[in-house]
Amino acid sequence: MLQLPLVVTAQVDLVLLLVSLLALWTRLSQLSYPNAVVFDEVYYGQFVSLYMKRVFFIDDSGPPLGHMILALGAYLGGFDGNFVWNRIGAEYPSSVSVWSLRLLPAVCGALCVPLVYLLTLELKFSHLSALGAALLLLLENSLIVQSRFMLLESVLIFFVLLAFFSYLRFHNTPNSSWSRYSWLLLCGASCAAAVGVKYMGVFSYLLLLGLASLHTWSLIGDRTVSHLSVCIQCVCKFVCLLVVPVLLYVFWFYVHLNLLNHSGPHDQLMSSAFQASLQGGLSRITQGQPLEVAYGSQVTLRSSASQPIPCWLHSHKANYPIRYEDGRGSSHQQQVTCYPFKDVNNWWIVKDPGRQKLVVGSPPRPVRHGDVIQLVHGMTSRFLNSVVCFSHDVAAPMSPHAQEVSGYIDFNVSMPAQNLWRVDISNREAESEVWKTILSEVRLVHVNTSAVLKLSGVSLSDWGFRQLEVIAEKLFKGHSSSLGWTVEEHRYGTSQEQKEREAELHSPTHIDVDRKISFWAKFFELQWKMLTVKQEDSEHKYSSSPLEWITMETNIAYWLHSSTNAQIHLIGNPVSWGVANVSLLAYQLLAVIYLARRRRGFRDLPDAVWCQFVCLGCVCVGGWLVNFVPFLLMEKTLFLYHYLPALCYLYLLSPALLEHTHTHLLSSVKHRRALCVCMSAVLLSVFLSYRTFCPLTYGSPELSANQLQGLKWRDTWDILYRRR
């Protein structure tokens, strides 16, 4: 029977509740100010607008989850994407809910404060240390600034901290509790989210996997744990920390690709098959095209090597010069190039060498792998041709080691046509596979010389209108992407006469054929493009090197009012920054001393305390290393905000190391009291420093020129002001 009354007992950590409320207040108050585009909002805002309009894009800086989170905030605020993100400082119109655009990063930034509190407790340090770590994060000006705008660092830090907290909660929970596996599952999901926001999250994920591996190895050697329990934990860790993150990572892209199903500005980076799967753009051109290439087909051939700008096999009524600039002779035949624009001269006709007809028969006879064909230029009726450079001294104009490719003209000079090409489908699944529009990547092998038609990538001289050189080159190595060609536009030719054919080439036919690319093909292609296609890096006024971050040699001006001295800067709390650096050096020094003494047989710490000290180093010092050292190896434009994830680990380290010093290194009561007084003074200095830089953190109140000059604590800082 139900017993009355029903009683619910709850324990509330009032300190945790207080720091959480303070974090929300510091991050969310006056979130709509300034009502203007702030620094990298001009970058991320473009992607948010594309999400609202469901237009495809590629961002080489990271996977799509971070952009989707920003877009979710915009969607909840009713943003329709109709805003031009063209300059920093542009005013938002009244129709744009600035608060909702910035809400989710601000919430993530606020939640980092209680997460650090809880994470310190899971590292088995006291509530006082947890409070100290939370206060350092709470009063860090740079983290506040980065959280209050439509940026991704706060989101990345949130998921990384959540991953470590949930894993340590799982590890510290007794084995008898099955609910602990929910924490492990949350850890795996958080790892996937961290990697899904920015690829830098991979390094923290690998660190966590390393920590989990050490714990698993220790578990396997624990004879007090049953074999069944060891097997269950190993399987659960494998599933939750490896399988789940991979599946979720793929899921982020599944959602991304399903949302962005319209053609956009980055289509040209993708293959023809990918482009054709998007609504608009190439899909409008290719919709209803025949799938199978047949003898008599009219096609355009796109080079697989023409990235990021596409180009198509092209010819025009202009011949190679009789002699090139270096004195070498040419065939003086019609030029064949690769042209980066849609043009009627990109059309070619696939001809059967044994027939004269240039139309598709009834029924169409498909071209298969291994078939020998001729390619006839649609507008000039010239055959695609190449000659042996040794016999006629005809080498390619810009690549003398390769054969020239031309449109054959019979000058009656003992230079016979060599215009037979064998179709080699490189991505075939069967030896008799049919050449397919968009889906097949083919190599065209010159029958007489076994040279392969390819794009050299070199621009021709003025006589070639600066178009790209196409050559035939013999292969001595394996497959190269520069050798592949894809049929992009395709129609079945019906006109035998030249005049009728020219008119036909301007008007596409439509034959309904269902042609789709699989999600996995799109996923792997997008992964490859994100990793290989890099935007051009340019020097930036506020870019900096990683070594400058440690001592905060630089700052970033995020926003400046158009007529007053109100401004926002990414400047850290100098006192907190110094505390973090001292803690990092102190831990390393202590670790060296402890290891040296343990090697000599001295056990200064009990085993439990030593394990606690080592775990602290693995998480905090290891976290700092994996989030800082990779930037030393990167050749890209870097900014101060890239250091913030690493800085958070040091804020986690500082109070815990002080507690270790107070408890295990200082035996005198007088020394312990002195340490407490010093730490109280440091915390007060942290707060005063935070208050001092608040006008540059929140953009208000406006300061005078003299006051701004007083905030320039380092000569290398760039603080702007107007004298009145």
XYZ file of C-alpha atoms in Angstrom:
724
model
C 0.000 0.000 0.000
C 1.106 3.544 -0.738
C 2.414 5.186 2.419
C 1.485 8.792 3.100
C 2.795 11.370 3.333
C 5.203 11.257 0.371
C 8.519 12.801 1.389
C 11.341 13.897 -0.919
C 14.730 14.574 0.619
C 17.236 16.575 -1.391
C 20.757 17.771 -0.714
C 21.666 21.099 -2.296
C 25.233 22.371 -2.446
C 24.591 26.051 -1.811
C 28.119 27.025 -2.862
C 27.658 25.237 -6.190
C 24.284 26.923 -6.621
C 25.776 30.333 -5.834
C 28.689 30.087 -8.292
C 26.278 28.799 -10.945
C 24.012 31.814 -10.522
C 26.988 34.176 -10.571
C 28.274 32.506 -13.752
C 24.901 32.956 -15.453
C 24.800 36.598 -14.351
C 28.327 37.414 -15.595
C 27.754 35.706 -18.955
C 24.115 36.532 -19.723
C 23.584 40.046 -18.379
C 23.105 42.643 -21.152
C 23.835 39.959 -23.707
C 22.397 42.030 -26.565
C 25.020 44.725 -26.057
C 26.595 45.767 -28.297
C 23.896 45.580 -30.944
C 26.545 45.142 -33.613
C 28.663 42.411 -35.207
C 31.600 41.581 -32.909
C 34.861 40.180 -34.333
C 34.391 36.563 -35.530
C 30.599 36.876 -35.468
C 31.128 38.157 -39.001
C 32.609 34.713 -39.823
C 30.245 32.373 -37.974
C 27.204 34.472 -38.843
C 27.606 33.630 -42.519
C 27.251 29.924 -41.735
C 24.241 30.573 -39.499
C 22.536 32.391 -42.380
C 23.331 29.493 -44.715
C 21.753 27.076 -42.214
C 18.622 29.196 -42.069
C 18.404 29.039 -45.864
C 19.522 25.379 -45.959
C 22.388 26.201 -48.340
C 25.398 23.882 -48.473
C 28.815 25.116 -47.294
C 32.210 23.819 -46.128
C 34.125 25.176 -43.157
C 37.648 23.793 -43.005
C 38.055 24.895 -39.368
C 35.956 22.067 -37.977
C 32.953 19.733 -38.105
C 29.406 21.073 -38.222
C 28.080 20.583 -34.673
C 29.294 23.965 -33.424
C 27.672 25.753 -36.349
C 24.447 23.805 -35.796
C 24.381 24.876 -32.133
C 24.769 28.513 -33.164
C 22.098 28.033 -35.822
C 19.754 26.500 -33.222
C 19.964 29.661 -31.125
C 19.263 31.758 -34.209
C 16.318 29.536 -35.153
C 14.786 29.808 -31.680
C 15.014 33.593 -32.004
C 13.220 33.605 -35.349
C 16.261 34.565 -37.431
C 15.574 34.048 -41.152
C 19.160 34.399 -42.377
C 18.525 37.686 -44.163
C 21.435 39.678 -42.816
C 24.630 40.551 -44.676
C 27.662 39.607 -42.582
C 30.133 41.814 -44.411
C 31.959 43.809 -41.728
C 32.720 43.940 -38.021
C 30.721 46.655 -36.302
C 27.720 46.478 -38.630
C 24.539 47.233 -36.687
C 21.983 44.439 -36.301
C 18.493 45.446 -37.482
C 15.581 45.336 -35.041
C 14.298 42.184 -36.765
C 17.347 40.190 -35.563
C 17.215 38.819 -32.015
C 20.816 39.416 -30.954
C 20.137 37.843 -27.562
C 19.142 34.500 -29.087
C 22.132 34.505 -31.458
C 24.486 34.702 -28.474
C 22.461 32.718 -25.961
C 23.791 29.160 -26.351
C 27.518 30.049 -26.277
C 26.829 32.188 -23.193
C 24.977 29.347 -21.449
C 27.808 26.924 -22.257
C 30.329 29.418 -20.918
C 28.322 29.845 -17.715
C 27.990 26.077 -17.182
C 31.776 25.698 -17.366
C 32.034 27.308 -13.907
C 29.971 24.699 -11.980
C 31.563 21.969 -14.099
C 35.039 22.976 -12.901
C 33.714 22.930 -9.316
C 32.368 19.390 -9.749
C 35.433 18.212 -11.647
C 37.703 19.325 -8.787
C 35.605 17.263 -6.388
C 35.883 14.229 -8.674
C 39.662 14.659 -8.576
C 39.164 14.086 -4.810
C 40.052 17.554 -3.630
C 38.111 19.598 -1.101
C 35.111 21.849 -1.611
C 37.362 24.804 -0.843
C 39.640 23.915 -3.759
C 36.570 23.413 -5.932
C 35.379 26.885 -4.989
C 38.795 28.341 -5.814
C 38.799 26.757 -9.281
C 35.254 27.963 -9.915
C 36.169 31.510 -8.866
C 39.182 31.584 -11.187
C 36.962 30.654 -14.122
C 34.172 32.934 -12.951
C 36.445 35.994 -12.829
C 38.446 35.304 -15.994
C 37.707 38.242 -18.292
C 38.788 36.525 -21.511
C 36.446 33.579 -20.909
C 33.580 35.984 -20.225
C 34.219 37.874 -23.455
C 34.494 34.692 -25.514
C 31.264 33.350 -23.984
C 29.137 36.425 -24.602
C 29.257 36.370 -28.381
C 28.393 34.021 -31.217
C 31.687 32.117 -30.985
C 32.590 28.472 -30.355
C 35.392 28.331 -27.753
C 32.979 28.317 -24.804
C 31.003 25.473 -26.398
C 34.180 23.444 -26.942
C 35.382 24.019 -23.358
C 31.964 23.032 -21.976
C 31.906 19.657 -23.746
C 35.539 18.887 -22.857
C 34.963 19.617 -19.163
C 31.721 17.631 -19.233
C 33.558 14.658 -20.770
C 36.230 14.598 -18.046
C 33.734 15.176 -15.248
C 31.397 12.392 -16.390
C 34.288 9.964 -16.876
C 35.742 10.623 -13.410
C 32.256 10.361 -11.889
C 31.954 6.945 -13.552
C 35.410 5.930 -12.342
C 34.780 7.028 -8.747
C 31.317 5.459 -8.433
C 31.317 1.991 -6.763
C 31.203 -0.975 -9.120
C 27.973 -2.193 -7.564
C 26.033 0.742 -9.026
C 24.745 0.127 -12.543
C 23.768 3.777 -12.876
C 27.476 4.600 -13.204
C 27.367 3.459 -16.832
C 25.054 6.352 -17.656
C 27.984 8.625 -16.772
C 30.221 6.652 -19.131
C 27.662 7.030 -21.900
C 27.463 10.775 -21.224
C 31.253 10.899 -21.415
C 31.249 9.291 -24.867
C 28.548 11.667 -26.085
C 30.477 14.659 -24.730
C 33.661 13.519 -26.469
C 31.775 13.249 -29.752
C 30.322 16.705 -29.198
C 33.734 18.216 -28.419
C 35.216 16.778 -31.617
C 32.066 17.808 -33.473
C 32.517 21.443 -32.441
C 36.207 21.811 -33.329
C 38.883 19.366 -34.370
C 41.011 20.605 -31.463
C 38.658 18.563 -29.295
C 40.355 15.444 -30.697
C 43.415 16.037 -28.500
C 41.387 16.199 -25.275
C 39.493 13.108 -26.422
C 42.765 11.228 -26.950
C 43.940 12.327 -23.500
C 40.755 10.966 -21.957
C 41.178 7.687 -23.855
C 44.711 7.449 -22.489
C 43.460 7.981 -18.937
C 40.719 5.397 -19.447
C 43.291 2.945 -20.840
C 45.473 3.306 -17.730
C 42.463 2.723 -15.482
C 41.447 -0.310 -17.557
C 44.949 -1.771 -17.384
C 44.908 -1.323 -13.622
C 41.467 -2.937 -13.452
C 42.652 -5.983 -15.389
C 45.434 -6.502 -12.859
C 43.101 -6.196 -9.859
C 42.535 -9.777 -8.629
C 39.791 -8.633 -6.248
C 37.499 -7.901 -9.214
C 35.773 -10.869 -10.846
C 36.472 -11.858 -14.439
C 32.861 -11.094 -15.395
C 33.026 -7.607 -13.943
C 36.313 -6.906 -15.750
C 34.833 -8.075 -19.070
C 31.671 -6.007 -18.595
C 33.619 -2.854 -17.810
C 36.005 -3.343 -20.732
C 33.155 -3.894 -23.181
C 31.197 -0.923 -21.824
C 34.246 1.340 -22.085
C 34.879 0.195 -25.637
C 31.276 0.831 -26.645
C 30.818 4.131 -24.799
C 34.231 5.670 -25.450
C 34.899 4.427 -28.987
C 31.752 3.209 -30.734
C 29.346 5.863 -29.430
C 31.628 8.846 -30.279
C 32.170 7.541 -33.811
C 28.447 6.987 -34.371
C 27.561 10.407 -32.994
C 30.281 12.071 -35.055
C 28.766 10.523 -38.169
C 25.304 11.566 -36.944
C 26.349 15.234 -36.773
C 27.196 15.057 -40.468
C 23.997 13.185 -41.261
C 21.971 16.022 -39.773
C 24.249 18.597 -41.420
C 23.876 17.108 -44.905
C 20.129 16.640 -44.550
C 19.664 20.235 -43.447
C 21.885 21.735 -46.144
C 20.299 20.313 -49.277
C 20.431 23.423 -51.487
C 23.210 24.490 -53.806
C 25.542 27.132 -52.404
C 28.827 29.013 -52.803
C 31.051 26.016 -51.974
C 29.567 23.565 -54.484
C 32.543 23.843 -56.798
C 34.773 22.254 -54.152
C 32.789 19.026 -54.395
C 32.531 16.325 -57.037
C 29.923 16.453 -59.754
C 27.986 13.637 -58.066
C 27.864 15.564 -54.795
C 26.773 18.755 -56.548
C 24.040 16.951 -58.430
C 22.564 15.747 -55.124
C 21.871 19.351 -54.063
C 18.784 21.264 -55.087
C 19.555 24.027 -57.555
C 22.945 24.687 -59.127
C 24.317 21.678 -60.987
C 21.246 19.584 -60.164
C 19.121 21.948 -62.255
C 21.449 21.380 -65.183
C 21.822 17.628 -64.758
C 18.246 16.826 -63.758
C 16.810 14.256 -66.120
C 20.101 13.553 -67.901
C 20.737 10.070 -69.281
C 22.656 7.946 -66.815
C 24.629 5.753 -69.231
C 27.096 7.263 -71.703
C 26.456 5.822 -75.165
C 28.068 6.124 -78.571
C 26.779 9.431 -79.924
C 26.434 10.982 -76.459
C 27.245 14.671 -76.107
C 29.194 15.214 -72.868
C 31.205 17.733 -70.881
C 34.233 16.270 -69.087
C 35.306 17.782 -65.752
C 38.814 17.140 -64.460
C 39.019 15.504 -61.046
C 42.192 17.490 -60.348
C 40.677 20.932 -60.861
C 40.298 21.913 -57.215
C 39.238 24.170 -55.736
C 38.276 25.780 -59.087
C 36.631 23.320 -61.500
C 37.578 23.128 -65.162
C 36.300 21.227 -68.180
C 37.964 19.729 -71.263
C 37.730 22.495 -73.856
C 38.715 23.428 -77.391
C 38.239 26.488 -79.575
C 39.056 27.826 -83.022
C 42.645 28.766 -82.241
C 45.768 26.790 -83.065
C 48.980 26.239 -81.178
C 51.696 28.691 -82.295
C 54.138 27.312 -84.857
C 56.935 27.811 -82.332
C 56.796 28.252 -78.581
C 58.730 30.865 -76.616
C 61.600 28.425 -76.004
C 62.023 27.728 -79.731
C 60.376 24.296 -79.783
C 58.005 23.550 -82.632
C 54.365 22.578 -82.211
C 51.876 20.655 -84.320
C 50.102 23.948 -85.090
C 46.851 22.077 -84.595
C 43.757 23.239 -82.702
C 44.291 23.988 -79.020
C 42.809 21.684 -76.367
C 42.715 23.140 -72.857
C 40.877 22.957 -69.550
C 38.505 25.913 -69.124
C 37.172 26.979 -65.687
C 33.802 28.247 -66.928
C 30.677 26.743 -68.432
C 30.920 27.157 -72.182
C 29.443 25.623 -75.314
C 33.002 24.764 -76.415
C 33.221 22.312 -73.502
C 30.962 19.820 -75.332
C 32.408 16.664 -76.874
C 30.773 13.796 -78.765
C 31.600 10.174 -77.938
C 32.095 8.458 -81.307
C 32.400 4.810 -82.295
C 35.625 4.509 -84.366
C 33.888 1.965 -86.622
C 30.947 4.221 -87.531
C 30.635 7.677 -89.033
C 27.421 8.623 -87.225
C 27.551 11.134 -84.367
C 24.077 10.382 -83.038
C 22.826 7.889 -80.484
C 21.315 4.774 -81.974
C 18.050 3.117 -81.029
C 18.392 1.524 -78.595
C 21.441 3.397 -77.244
C 24.650 1.338 -77.193
C 26.442 2.096 -73.906
C 30.188 2.636 -73.618
C 31.851 0.194 -71.225
C 35.165 -0.085 -69.410
C 37.909 -0.995 -71.872
C 36.065 0.247 -74.997
C 37.999 2.281 -77.550
C 36.365 5.563 -78.534
C 36.990 8.811 -80.362
C 36.090 12.219 -78.920
C 34.850 14.812 -81.412
C 34.674 18.467 -80.413
C 31.039 19.475 -80.748
C 31.439 22.991 -82.156
C 34.454 22.461 -84.460
C 34.222 18.703 -85.294
C 37.920 18.242 -84.509
C 39.013 14.856 -83.105
C 40.822 14.765 -79.761
C 44.329 13.811 -80.778
C 47.835 13.247 -79.416
C 51.058 12.412 -81.226
C 54.296 10.685 -80.253
C 56.644 13.504 -79.335
C 59.717 11.521 -80.413
C 58.475 10.920 -83.955
C 57.346 14.447 -84.700
C 59.160 16.441 -82.015
C 55.782 17.605 -80.696
C 55.766 17.959 -76.937
C 53.226 19.729 -74.766
C 53.661 23.516 -74.780
C 54.348 24.027 -71.051
C 55.318 20.446 -70.111
C 58.007 19.275 -72.578
C 58.221 15.840 -70.936
C 54.648 15.045 -72.012
C 52.761 14.749 -75.312
C 50.786 17.588 -76.795
C 46.989 17.134 -76.953
C 45.177 18.841 -79.820
C 42.163 18.931 -82.059
C 43.413 17.154 -85.188
C 43.752 19.132 -88.424
C 45.077 17.305 -91.494
C 47.761 19.621 -92.892
C 49.019 16.843 -95.196
C 52.483 16.954 -93.631
C 52.949 13.255 -92.803
C 51.383 13.651 -89.387
C 48.573 11.081 -89.306
C 45.745 11.250 -86.809
C 46.235 9.341 -83.576
C 42.805 9.855 -82.073
C 41.829 6.582 -80.443
C 41.287 6.566 -76.663
C 40.539 3.640 -74.360
C 38.032 4.189 -71.551
C 39.393 3.088 -68.173
C 36.818 3.430 -65.356
C 38.969 3.739 -62.226
C 36.122 3.349 -59.711
C 34.479 0.421 -61.490
C 32.883 -2.454 -59.612
C 32.960 -4.872 -62.559
C 35.161 -5.314 -65.644
C 32.221 -4.722 -67.977
C 30.896 -1.687 -66.109
C 29.046 0.957 -68.119
C 30.407 4.519 -68.207
C 27.934 6.528 -66.092
C 27.194 10.225 -65.955
C 28.600 11.924 -62.831
C 29.194 8.622 -61.002
C 32.068 7.184 -63.064
C 35.594 8.538 -62.867
C 37.418 7.602 -66.070
C 40.949 7.723 -67.397
C 41.306 8.243 -71.149
C 44.297 6.224 -72.331
C 45.823 7.063 -75.708
C 45.814 3.811 -77.664
C 48.938 4.520 -79.767
C 51.213 5.600 -76.917
C 49.493 4.395 -73.695
C 49.716 7.954 -72.406
C 46.872 9.180 -70.226
C 44.927 12.401 -70.776
C 45.479 14.653 -67.759
C 45.438 18.204 -66.492
C 48.953 19.493 -65.890
C 47.748 22.455 -63.805
C 50.005 24.930 -65.672
C 48.498 28.006 -67.312
C 49.181 28.539 -70.997
C 50.676 31.763 -72.352
C 48.629 34.606 -73.820
C 48.244 32.708 -77.104
C 46.304 30.097 -75.078
C 44.205 32.753 -73.306
C 45.767 31.751 -69.973
C 43.654 28.595 -69.907
C 44.995 25.442 -68.245
C 47.211 23.011 -70.130
C 45.980 19.498 -70.966
C 48.609 16.871 -71.782
C 49.014 13.157 -72.419
C 51.583 11.551 -70.145
C 52.810 8.002 -69.819
C 52.277 6.484 -66.401
C 55.018 4.969 -64.283
C 53.184 5.252 -60.958
C 49.782 4.424 -59.552
C 46.499 6.242 -59.775
C 46.515 10.023 -59.506
C 43.491 12.292 -59.150
C 44.853 14.508 -61.949
C 44.190 11.671 -64.420
C 40.450 11.334 -63.806
C 37.585 12.858 -65.774
C 33.904 12.860 -64.932
C 30.972 13.333 -67.304
C 29.073 16.224 -65.763
C 26.554 17.309 -68.412
C 25.198 14.723 -70.797
C 22.619 14.447 -73.540
C 21.896 11.913 -76.291
C 22.848 13.486 -79.609
C 20.198 13.437 -82.347
C 21.676 15.742 -85.026
C 24.169 14.501 -87.581
C 24.614 17.796 -89.458
C 26.999 20.378 -88.005
C 24.579 23.343 -88.031
C 21.813 21.348 -86.388
C 24.269 19.938 -83.860
C 25.496 23.388 -82.875
C 21.913 24.429 -82.159
C 21.335 21.207 -80.240
C 24.349 21.836 -78.012
C 22.654 24.985 -76.705
C 19.437 23.194 -75.644
C 19.525 20.273 -73.170
C 17.245 17.291 -73.419
C 15.545 15.698 -70.415
C 15.207 11.987 -69.789
C 14.019 11.202 -66.287
C 16.574 9.056 -64.524
C 16.789 8.705 -60.752
C 20.428 9.246 -59.803
C 21.422 9.673 -56.139
C 24.682 9.566 -54.232
C 24.705 7.665 -50.930
C 25.132 9.370 -47.559
C 28.395 7.494 -46.940
C 29.858 8.684 -50.245
C 28.937 12.266 -49.372
C 30.247 11.847 -45.806
C 33.680 10.583 -46.832
C 34.018 13.122 -49.620
C 33.135 15.961 -47.239
C 35.622 14.649 -44.658
C 38.376 14.617 -47.246
C 37.574 18.117 -48.464
C 37.499 19.521 -44.920
C 40.926 18.049 -44.217
C 42.574 18.958 -47.514
C 40.913 22.110 -48.829
C 42.299 24.991 -46.805
C 41.242 28.598 -46.982
C 44.028 31.017 -47.727
C 45.592 32.207 -44.474
C 46.433 35.875 -44.365
C 48.219 38.018 -41.841
C 45.925 39.630 -39.289
C 46.582 42.642 -37.142
C 45.731 40.698 -33.973
C 47.244 37.319 -34.874
C 49.856 35.991 -32.457
C 52.182 33.083 -31.799
C 51.511 30.433 -29.118
C 54.502 31.480 -27.017
C 53.004 34.966 -26.707
C 49.853 33.529 -25.153
C 51.551 32.227 -22.020
C 52.466 35.724 -20.839
C 49.537 37.407 -22.615
C 51.769 39.570 -24.784
C 48.863 40.352 -27.064
C 45.176 41.206 -26.980
C 42.370 41.393 -29.546
C 40.102 44.393 -30.092
C 36.690 42.760 -30.590
C 34.519 45.852 -30.952
C 34.869 49.626 -30.929
C 31.956 52.055 -30.803
C 31.782 54.195 -33.920
C 31.752 57.521 -32.040
C 32.755 56.934 -28.412
C 35.506 55.170 -26.457
C 33.268 52.210 -25.586
C 35.066 49.038 -26.677
C 35.455 45.334 -25.996
C 38.810 43.510 -25.914
C 39.842 39.924 -25.439
C 42.172 40.472 -22.483
C 42.598 37.919 -19.743
C 42.697 38.582 -16.018
C 46.439 39.294 -15.562
C 46.514 38.069 -11.948
C 44.724 34.792 -12.764
C 46.980 34.322 -15.777
C 50.041 34.675 -13.550
C 48.636 32.253 -10.963
C 48.058 29.697 -13.725
C 51.638 29.947 -15.001
C 53.120 29.679 -11.503
C 50.980 26.601 -10.801
C 52.137 24.927 -13.994
C 55.811 25.466 -13.130
C 55.287 24.464 -9.492
C 53.603 21.184 -10.412
C 56.379 20.266 -12.831
C 59.032 21.063 -10.219
C 57.229 19.039 -7.559
C 56.746 16.124 -9.943
C 60.470 16.022 -10.749
C 61.413 16.119 -7.038
C 58.901 13.428 -6.112
C 60.017 11.146 -8.949
C 63.691 11.579 -8.113
C 63.103 10.820 -4.431
C 60.890 7.829 -5.206
C 63.631 6.533 -7.453
C 65.986 6.768 -4.476
C 63.509 4.808 -2.360
C 61.885 7.666 -0.432
C 58.109 7.632 -0.193
C 57.146 11.196 0.729
C 53.459 10.604 -0.005
C 51.097 7.757 0.835
C 50.087 5.714 -2.205
C 46.574 7.179 -2.307
C 47.898 10.755 -2.223
C 50.513 9.941 -4.850
C 47.799 8.519 -7.149
C 45.754 11.671 -6.560
C 48.757 13.845 -7.456
C 49.475 11.820 -10.615
C 45.818 11.928 -11.710
C 45.814 15.699 -11.211
C 48.840 15.982 -13.480
C 47.397 13.683 -16.131
C 44.179 15.689 -16.357
C 45.424 19.260 -15.812
C 49.016 19.345 -17.069
C 48.189 16.793 -19.747
C 45.143 18.822 -20.745
C 47.258 21.956 -21.012
C 49.870 20.182 -23.124
C 47.464 18.618 -25.632
C 45.653 21.930 -26.082
C 48.795 24.050 -26.412
C 51.626 22.064 -28.029
C 49.734 21.283 -31.308
C 49.529 25.010 -32.035
C 53.326 25.183 -32.028
C 53.290 22.859 -35.032
C 50.498 24.555 -36.980
C 51.109 26.829 -39.932
C 47.956 28.915 -39.760
C 46.800 32.274 -38.452
C 46.416 31.960 -34.677
C 44.785 34.166 -32.070
C 44.818 34.512 -28.309
C 41.431 32.790 -27.945
C 42.978 29.529 -29.141
C 44.731 29.352 -25.744
C 41.533 29.449 -23.652
C 40.867 25.658 -23.527
C 44.428 25.075 -22.289
C 44.082 27.895 -19.741
C 41.023 26.255 -18.157
C 43.088 23.211 -17.220
C 45.555 25.441 -15.369
C 42.723 27.087 -13.432
C 41.670 23.598 -12.424
C 45.246 22.820 -11.355
C 45.978 25.917 -9.245
C 43.669 25.429 -6.197
C 44.243 21.665 -6.134
C 48.011 22.174 -6.060
C 47.651 24.718 -3.243
C 45.615 22.220 -1.235
C 48.287 19.587 -1.835
C 50.950 22.028 -0.633
C 48.911 23.028 2.436
C 48.091 19.455 3.441
C 51.218 17.478 2.583
C 54.156 19.885 2.337
C 53.588 22.405 5.126
C 53.703 20.876 8.596
C 53.917 24.112 10.582
C 50.641 25.789 11.575
C 52.307 29.165 11.093
C 53.281 28.299 7.526
C 49.798 27.040 6.742
C 48.249 30.238 8.053
C 50.685 32.313 6.039
C 49.718 30.357 2.928
C 46.016 30.967 3.616
C 46.638 34.706 4.045
C 48.601 34.818 0.793
C 45.899 32.948 -1.062
C 43.225 35.280 0.300
C 45.280 38.232 -0.943
C 45.656 36.588 -4.346
C 41.896 35.947 -4.626
C 41.225 39.557 -3.691
C 43.716 40.643 -6.372
C 41.965 38.395 -8.894
C 38.644 40.063 -8.091
C 40.094 43.588 -8.249
C 41.789 42.806 -11.557
C 38.496 41.460 -12.900
C 36.702 44.649 -11.843
C 39.432 46.818 -13.351
C 39.081 45.263 -16.797
C 35.273 44.951 -16.747
C 34.808 48.054 -18.955
C 36.817 46.273 -21.674
C 34.995 42.995 -21.017
C 31.429 44.289 -21.253
C 31.965 47.471 -23.290
C 30.524 49.645 -20.550
C 30.875 52.005 -18.865
C 32.649 54.161 -21.401
C 36.101 55.244 -20.228
C 38.057 58.363 -20.963
C 41.265 58.298 -22.983
C 43.360 58.611 -19.821
C 41.486 55.762 -18.142
C 41.976 53.549 -21.188
C 45.650 54.406 -21.260
C 45.845 53.347 -17.607
C 44.536 49.881 -18.574
C 47.428 49.335 -20.956
C 49.388 47.211 -18.501
C 51.657 45.911 -21.253
C 53.258 47.969 -24.005
C 52.342 45.287 -26.536
C 48.597 45.633 -25.900
C 46.653 47.554 -28.508
C 43.957 49.594 -26.730
C 42.224 52.198 -28.867
C 40.889 55.522 -27.683
C 39.744 58.890 -28.953
C 40.913 62.111 -27.365
C 38.271 64.790 -27.073
